[in-house]
CSV table of C-alpha atoms and ligand atoms in Angstrom, one decimal:
chain,number,residue,atom,x,y,z
A,16,MET,CA,-13.2,45.3,8.1
A,17,SER,CA,-15.8,47.7,6.7
A,18,PRO,CA,-16.0,48.1,2.9
A,19,THR,CA,-14.1,50.9,1.2
A,20,PRO,CA,-16.5,53.9,0.8
A,21,PRO,CA,-17.4,54.7,-2.8
A,22,LYS,CA,-15.3,57.4,-4.5
A,23,ARG,CA,-18.3,58.9,-6.2
A,24,PRO,CA,-22.0,59.7,-5.4
A,25,HIS,CA,-24.7,57.1,-6.2
A,26,THR,CA,-25.7,58.3,-9.7
A,27,THR,CA,-29.2,58.1,-11.1
A,28,LEU,CA,-29.4,58.9,-14.8
A,29,THR,CA,-32.9,59.8,-15.9
A,30,PHE,CA,-34.6,61.6,-18.8
A,31,ALA,CA,-37.7,61.4,-20.9
A,32,GLN,CA,-37.7,60.4,-24.6
A,33,SER,CA,-40.1,59.9,-27.5
A,34,LEU,CA,-40.7,56.5,-29.1
A,35,ASP,CA,-38.1,57.4,-31.7
A,36,ALA,CA,-35.6,58.2,-29.0
A,37,LYS,CA,-35.6,62.0,-29.2
A,38,ILE,CA,-35.3,64.1,-26.0
A,39,ALA,CA,-36.0,67.5,-27.6
A,40,GLY,CA,-37.4,69.0,-30.8
A,41,ALA,CA,-35.6,70.6,-33.8
A,42,GLU,CA,-32.7,72.8,-32.8
A,43,GLY,CA,-33.1,71.8,-29.2
A,44,ARG,CA,-36.6,73.1,-28.7
A,45,GLN,CA,-37.6,72.0,-25.2
A,46,LEU,CA,-40.4,69.4,-25.3
A,47,ILE,CA,-42.5,68.3,-22.3
A,48,LEU,CA,-42.5,64.6,-23.2
A,49,SER,CA,-43.4,63.3,-19.7
A,50,GLY,CA,-47.1,63.2,-18.9
A,51,GLU,CA,-48.3,64.8,-15.7
A,52,GLU,CA,-48.1,61.6,-13.6
A,53,SER,CA,-44.5,60.7,-14.6
A,54,MET,CA,-43.4,64.3,-14.2
A,55,ILE,CA,-44.6,64.0,-10.6
A,56,MET,CA,-42.5,60.8,-10.3
A,57,THR,CA,-39.5,62.9,-11.5
A,58,HIS,CA,-40.1,65.5,-8.9
A,59,TRP,CA,-40.3,62.7,-6.2
A,60,MET,CA,-37.0,61.4,-7.4
A,61,ARG,CA,-35.5,64.9,-7.1
A,62,THR,CA,-36.3,64.8,-3.4
A,63,MET,CA,-34.3,61.6,-3.0
A,64,HIS,CA,-31.0,63.0,-4.1
A,65,ASP,CA,-28.4,65.4,-2.7
A,66,GLY,CA,-27.7,66.9,-6.0
A,67,ILE,CA,-29.4,67.3,-9.4
A,68,LEU,CA,-26.9,67.7,-12.3
A,69,ILE,CA,-27.4,69.1,-15.8
A,70,GLY,CA,-25.1,70.2,-18.6
A,71,ILE,CA,-24.7,73.9,-19.6
A,72,GLY,CA,-26.5,73.1,-22.9
A,73,THR,CA,-29.7,72.3,-20.9
A,74,ALA,CA,-29.2,75.3,-18.6
A,75,LEU,CA,-28.9,77.7,-21.5
A,76,ASN,CA,-31.7,76.1,-23.6
A,77,ASP,CA,-34.3,75.3,-20.9
A,78,ASP,CA,-33.5,77.7,-18.1
A,79,PRO,CA,-34.8,75.1,-15.7
A,80,GLN,CA,-35.7,75.3,-12.0
A,81,LEU,CA,-35.0,71.7,-11.0
A,82,ASN,CA,-37.2,72.1,-7.9
A,83,VAL,CA,-40.1,69.9,-6.6
A,84,ARG,CA,-43.0,72.2,-7.2
A,85,LYS,CA,-45.2,69.5,-8.7
A,86,LEU,CA,-45.4,67.6,-5.4
A,87,PRO,CA,-48.6,67.7,-3.4
A,88,PRO,CA,-49.4,70.5,-0.9
A,89,PRO,CA,-49.5,71.6,1.8
A,90,ASN,CA,-46.1,73.0,1.3
A,91,ALA,CA,-43.8,71.9,-1.6
A,92,MET,CA,-40.9,73.6,0.2
A,93,SER,CA,-41.1,71.2,3.1
A,94,TYR,CA,-39.6,68.5,0.8
A,95,HIS,CA,-35.9,68.0,0.5
A,96,LEU,CA,-34.6,70.2,-2.3
A,97,PRO,CA,-31.7,68.8,-4.3
A,98,ARG,CA,-28.7,71.1,-4.9
A,99,PRO,CA,-28.5,72.2,-8.6
A,100,ILE,CA,-25.1,71.4,-10.2
A,101,ILE,CA,-24.3,72.6,-13.6
A,102,ILE,CA,-21.4,71.2,-15.7
A,103,ASP,CA,-20.2,74.4,-17.4
A,104,THR,CA,-16.5,74.3,-18.6
A,105,TYR,CA,-16.3,77.9,-19.6
A,106,LEU,CA,-18.7,79.6,-17.2
A,107,ARG,CA,-21.4,80.4,-19.8
A,108,LEU,CA,-24.2,80.2,-17.3
A,109,PRO,CA,-26.2,83.5,-17.2
A,110,PRO,CA,-26.2,85.2,-13.8
A,111,THR,CA,-29.9,85.9,-14.4
A,112,CYS,CA,-30.9,82.3,-14.8
A,113,LYS,CA,-33.9,80.9,-12.8
A,114,LEU,CA,-31.7,78.7,-10.7
A,115,LEU,CA,-29.8,81.7,-9.3
A,116,LEU,CA,-32.9,83.9,-9.0
A,117,ASN,CA,-34.6,81.1,-7.0
A,118,TYR,CA,-31.6,81.0,-4.7
A,119,GLN,CA,-31.6,84.7,-4.3
A,120,ASN,CA,-35.4,84.5,-3.5
A,121,LYS,CA,-34.7,81.8,-1.0
A,122,VAL,CA,-36.8,79.2,-2.9
A,123,GLY,CA,-33.9,77.2,-4.2
A,124,ARG,CA,-30.5,75.9,-3.0
A,125,ARG,CA,-27.3,77.6,-3.9
A,126,PRO,CA,-26.3,76.3,-7.4
A,127,TRP,CA,-22.9,74.8,-7.9
A,128,VAL,CA,-21.1,75.4,-11.2
A,129,VAL,CA,-18.4,72.9,-12.1
A,130,CYS,CA,-16.0,74.4,-14.5
A,131,GLY,CA,-12.5,73.8,-16.0
A,132,HIS,CA,-9.5,75.1,-14.1
A,133,VAL,CA,-8.1,76.8,-17.2
A,134,ALA,CA,-4.9,78.8,-17.2
A,135,ALA,CA,-5.2,79.6,-20.9
A,136,PRO,CA,-8.1,81.6,-22.5
A,137,SER,CA,-10.9,79.5,-23.9
A,138,THR,CA,-11.0,78.5,-27.6
A,139,HIS,CA,-14.7,77.8,-27.3
A,140,SER,CA,-16.5,78.5,-30.6
A,141,ARG,CA,-19.2,80.4,-28.8
A,142,LEU,CA,-16.7,82.5,-26.9
A,143,PRO,CA,-14.3,83.5,-29.8
A,144,ALA,CA,-13.0,86.6,-28.1
A,145,ASP,CA,-12.5,85.0,-24.7
A,146,THR,CA,-9.5,86.0,-22.5
A,147,ALA,CA,-8.4,85.3,-19.0
A,148,GLU,CA,-10.0,88.7,-18.0
A,149,THR,CA,-13.4,88.1,-19.6
A,150,ARG,CA,-13.5,84.6,-18.0
A,151,LEU,CA,-12.7,86.2,-14.6
A,152,LEU,CA,-15.5,88.7,-15.1
A,153,ARG,CA,-18.0,85.9,-15.8
A,154,LYS,CA,-16.8,84.1,-12.7
A,155,GLN,CA,-17.2,87.2,-10.6
A,156,ALA,CA,-20.7,87.9,-12.0
A,157,LEU,CA,-21.8,84.3,-11.2
A,158,GLU,CA,-20.3,84.5,-7.7
A,159,ALA,CA,-22.0,87.8,-7.1
A,160,ALA,CA,-25.3,86.2,-8.2
A,161,GLY,CA,-24.8,83.5,-5.6
A,162,ALA,CA,-23.2,80.6,-7.5
A,163,ARG,CA,-20.4,78.5,-6.0
A,164,ILE,CA,-17.8,77.9,-8.6
A,165,ILE,CA,-15.9,74.6,-8.4
A,166,GLU,CA,-12.8,74.5,-10.7
A,167,ILE,CA,-11.4,71.1,-11.7
A,168,PRO,CA,-8.5,70.3,-14.0
A,169,MET,CA,-9.4,69.6,-17.6
A,170,THR,CA,-8.6,66.1,-19.0
A,171,PRO,CA,-7.5,65.2,-22.5
A,172,THR,CA,-10.2,63.9,-24.8
A,173,ALA,CA,-10.1,60.3,-26.0
A,174,ASP,CA,-8.9,61.5,-29.5
A,175,GLY,CA,-6.1,63.5,-27.8
A,176,ILE,CA,-7.0,66.6,-29.7
A,177,GLY,CA,-8.6,68.7,-27.0
A,178,THR,CA,-9.5,68.8,-23.3
A,179,ARG,CA,-12.8,68.6,-21.4
A,180,LEU,CA,-14.2,68.0,-18.0
A,181,SER,CA,-14.1,64.3,-17.2
A,182,ILE,CA,-17.2,62.8,-15.7
A,183,PRO,CA,-15.4,60.6,-13.2
A,184,SER,CA,-13.4,63.7,-12.0
A,185,VAL,CA,-16.6,65.7,-11.6
A,186,LEU,CA,-18.2,62.9,-9.6
A,187,GLN,CA,-15.2,62.4,-7.4
A,188,THR,CA,-15.1,66.1,-6.6
A,189,LEU,CA,-18.8,66.2,-5.8
A,190,LYS,CA,-18.3,63.2,-3.4
A,191,GLU,CA,-15.4,65.0,-1.7
A,192,LEU,CA,-17.7,68.0,-1.3
A,193,GLY,CA,-20.4,65.9,0.5
A,194,ILE,CA,-22.7,64.9,-2.4
A,195,SER,CA,-23.6,61.3,-1.8
A,196,SER,CA,-26.3,60.9,-4.4
A,197,VAL,CA,-26.8,62.7,-7.7
A,198,MET,CA,-29.7,62.7,-10.2
A,199,VAL,CA,-28.4,63.4,-13.7
A,200,GLU,CA,-31.2,65.0,-15.8
A,201,GLY,CA,-29.4,65.6,-19.1
A,202,GLY,CA,-29.2,66.9,-21.8
A,203,ALA,CA,-28.1,64.9,-24.8
A,204,GLN,CA,-24.3,65.3,-24.5
A,205,ILE,CA,-24.3,64.7,-20.7
A,206,ILE,CA,-26.5,61.6,-21.1
A,207,SER,CA,-24.1,60.3,-23.8
A,208,SER,CA,-21.0,61.0,-21.6
A,209,PHE,CA,-22.6,59.2,-18.6
A,210,MET,CA,-23.5,56.3,-20.7
A,211,GLU,CA,-20.1,56.1,-22.3
A,212,GLU,CA,-18.4,56.2,-18.9
A,213,ASN,CA,-20.8,53.5,-17.5
A,214,THR,CA,-21.2,55.7,-14.4
A,215,ALA,CA,-25.0,55.2,-13.8
A,216,ASP,CA,-25.9,53.1,-10.8
A,217,THR,CA,-29.6,53.5,-11.8
A,218,LEU,CA,-31.0,54.4,-15.2
A,219,ILE,CA,-34.6,55.5,-15.4
A,220,ILE,CA,-36.0,56.3,-18.9
A,221,THR,CA,-39.5,57.6,-19.3
A,222,ILE,CA,-40.8,56.8,-22.8
A,223,ALA,CA,-43.7,59.0,-24.0
A,224,PRO,CA,-46.1,57.6,-26.6
A,225,THR,CA,-45.2,60.2,-29.2
A,226,PHE,CA,-42.9,60.6,-32.2
A,227,VAL,CA,-40.7,63.7,-32.6
A,228,GLY,CA,-39.2,63.0,-36.0
A,229,ALA,CA,-35.7,63.0,-37.5
A,230,SER,CA,-35.0,66.7,-36.7
A,231,GLY,CA,-35.3,66.1,-33.0
A,232,VAL,CA,-32.3,65.9,-30.6
A,233,ALA,CA,-31.0,62.4,-29.7
A,234,TYR,CA,-28.3,61.2,-27.4
A,235,ASN,CA,-25.6,58.6,-28.3
A,236,CYS,CA,-27.3,55.4,-27.3
A,237,ILE,CA,-25.4,52.6,-25.6
A,238,THR,CA,-25.3,49.6,-27.9
A,239,GLU,CA,-25.0,47.2,-25.0
A,240,ALA,CA,-26.1,47.7,-21.4
A,241,GLY,CA,-22.6,47.7,-20.0
A,242,ASN,CA,-22.9,47.2,-16.2
A,243,LEU,CA,-26.6,47.8,-16.2
A,244,LYS,CA,-29.3,45.1,-15.7
A,245,TYR,CA,-32.9,45.5,-16.5
A,246,MET,CA,-35.1,45.7,-13.5
A,247,GLY,CA,-38.7,46.4,-14.6
A,248,THR,CA,-41.2,48.6,-16.5
A,249,MET,CA,-44.0,50.6,-15.0
A,250,ALA,CA,-46.9,52.2,-16.7
A,251,ILE,CA,-47.3,55.7,-15.2
A,252,GLY,CA,-50.2,57.6,-16.8
A,253,LYS,CA,-49.7,57.3,-20.6
A,254,ASP,CA,-45.9,56.8,-20.2
A,255,SER,CA,-43.8,53.7,-19.8
A,256,VAL,CA,-40.9,54.0,-17.3
A,257,PHE,CA,-38.0,51.6,-17.8
A,258,THR,CA,-35.6,51.0,-14.9
A,259,PHE,CA,-32.2,49.5,-14.9
A,260,CYS,CA,-29.6,49.3,-12.1
A,261,HIS,CA,-25.9,48.5,-11.8
A,262,LYS,CA,-25.4,44.8,-11.8
A,263,ASP,CA,-23.7,44.9,-8.4
A,264,SER,CA,-26.1,47.4,-6.9
A,265,ASN,CA,-28.9,46.5,-4.5
A,266,ILE,CA,-30.5,50.0,-4.8
A,267,PHE,CA,-33.6,49.9,-6.9
A,268,TYR,CA,-36.2,52.6,-7.0
A,269,GLN,CA,-39.2,50.5,-8.1
A,270,GLY,CA,-41.7,50.3,-5.3
A,271,HIS,CA,-40.5,53.6,-3.7
A,272,PHE,CA,-42.2,56.1,-5.9
B,289,LIG,N1,-36.3,65.1,-22.4
B,289,LIG,C1,-35.4,65.2,-21.4
B,289,LIG,O1,-35.6,64.5,-20.4
B,289,LIG,C2,-34.4,66.2,-21.4
B,289,LIG,C3,-34.1,67.0,-22.5
B,289,LIG,N2,-33.1,67.9,-22.6
B,289,LIG,C4,-32.8,68.6,-23.8
B,289,LIG,O2,-31.5,68.4,-24.1
B,289,LIG,C5,-31.0,69.6,-24.9
B,289,LIG,C6,-29.6,70.0,-24.4
B,289,LIG,O3,-28.7,69.0,-24.6
B,289,LIG,P1,-27.2,69.4,-25.0
B,289,LIG,O4,-27.2,70.6,-25.9
B,289,LIG,O5,-26.5,68.2,-25.5
B,289,LIG,O6,-26.6,70.0,-23.7
B,289,LIG,P2,-26.1,69.3,-22.3
B,289,LIG,O7,-27.1,69.8,-21.2
B,289,LIG,O8,-25.9,67.9,-22.4
B,289,LIG,O9,-24.7,70.1,-22.0
B,289,LIG,C7,-23.6,69.7,-22.9
B,289,LIG,C8,-22.5,70.7,-22.6
B,289,LIG,O10,-21.9,70.4,-21.3
B,289,LIG,C9,-20.5,70.7,-21.4
B,289,LIG,N3,-19.7,69.6,-20.9
B,289,LIG,C10,-18.6,69.7,-20.2
B,289,LIG,N4,-18.0,68.5,-20.0
B,289,LIG,C11,-18.8,67.6,-20.6
B,289,LIG,C12,-18.7,66.2,-20.7
B,289,LIG,N5,-17.8,65.5,-20.1
B,289,LIG,N6,-19.7,65.5,-21.4
B,289,LIG,C13,-20.7,66.2,-21.9
B,289,LIG,N7,-20.9,67.6,-21.9
B,289,LIG,C14,-19.9,68.3,-21.2
B,289,LIG,C15,-20.2,71.1,-22.8
B,289,LIG,O11,-20.2,72.5,-22.9
B,289,LIG,P3,-18.9,73.4,-22.5
B,289,LIG,O12,-17.8,72.7,-23.1
B,289,LIG,O13,-19.2,74.7,-23.1
B,289,LIG,O14,-18.9,73.4,-21.0
B,289,LIG,C16,-21.4,70.5,-23.6
B,289,LIG,O15,-21.6,71.2,-24.8
B,289,LIG,C17,-32.1,70.6,-24.8
B,289,LIG,O16,-32.7,70.7,-26.0
B,289,LIG,C18,-33.0,70.1,-23.7
B,289,LIG,O17,-34.3,70.6,-23.8
B,289,LIG,C19,-32.3,68.2,-21.5
B,289,LIG,C20,-32.6,67.4,-20.3
B,289,LIG,C21,-33.6,66.4,-20.2
B,290,LIG,N1,-38.6,64.1,-16.8
B,290,LIG,C1,-38.6,65.0,-17.8
B,290,LIG,N2,-39.5,65.0,-18.7
B,290,LIG,C2,-39.5,65.9,-19.7
B,290,LIG,O1,-40.5,65.8,-20.7
B,290,LIG,C3,-38.5,66.9,-19.8
B,290,LIG,N3,-38.5,67.8,-20.8
B,290,LIG,C4,-37.6,66.9,-18.8
B,290,LIG,N4,-36.6,67.8,-18.8
B,290,LIG,C5,-35.7,68.1,-17.7
B,290,LIG,O2,-36.3,68.8,-16.7
B,290,LIG,C6,-35.8,70.1,-16.7
B,290,LIG,C7,-36.9,71.1,-16.4
B,290,LIG,O3,-37.1,71.2,-15.1
B,290,LIG,P1,-38.1,72.2,-14.4
B,290,LIG,O4,-39.5,72.0,-14.9
B,290,LIG,O5,-37.6,73.6,-14.8
B,290,LIG,O6,-38.0,72.0,-12.9
B,290,LIG,C8,-35.2,70.3,-18.0
B,290,LIG,O7,-34.2,71.3,-18.1
B,290,LIG,C9,-34.6,68.9,-18.2
B,290,LIG,O8,-33.4,68.8,-17.4
B,290,LIG,N5,-37.6,66.0,-17.8
């Protein structure tokens, strides 16, 4: 009998941090922590995944491209481009973001926006006047700009006070839609959620030899490794890259970069 197929994509959680475990500067200022060489490693890893997932906080703050432009010529577009996937409960993604512009200009794949299937208007603090109509307008504007909107049911939070998108539900939906591997690139809240849920099959942390200071942005660190086992450390340029994989997994990236 063949083994039961996994219910979620293979998940690689990866990000860059400072020696004092910060991933961004004060008030979320984007920092290029990775050196040139380890950034190329990140772009190689992007080619190895069906999808590349970020949270709406990162999309709004960094306006990223999530492409593979740092890879060697002759033609960076000849590499496999991962599909951008944004976790965005209330559809706050701007239709003018680079991910959508790249898709319109045929230099990026169509972004998928995973949002909450919400019957009631949002109570989001950044959308105080939100109604079903204004949400519908945002949805239509994103679709007109090329985004595929994927609505999933909201799940009660652990404290029972509110609801949010559950990471296992997001991953299961992605798997059902044909995404077999996903690279999760942040930011802080998304990293924390994936760590809390123990959903990473592979964890790759690039540590840059720099200090950001107390005002920088940190994620909620796991206090124990959960299901992850340490696999190795590589020096790449000035950075150190730490790799872990799920204790039951045979998939390990070291040696494939
Ligand atoms: N150094 C590095 O490698 C990286 C650094 N960064 C940095 O991280 C910062 C952004 O981090 P942050 O502001 O935390 O934003 P995130 O990108 O982590 O997005 C968080 C948002 O996603 C939405 N969301 C929906 N469901 C969940 C869930 N289950 N778990 C977590 N989030 C969920 C929430 O918004 P809503 O409810 O409105 O949908 C939440 O506010 C930026 O400063 C960026 O520069 C980002 C990536 C990598
Ligand atoms: N690997 C890595 N190192 C850093 O120093 C970073 N700041 C990030 N950030 C992530 O990459 C996204 C930007 O990607 P593009 O350059 O626009 O392709 C950014 O939004 C973070 O997800 N990563």
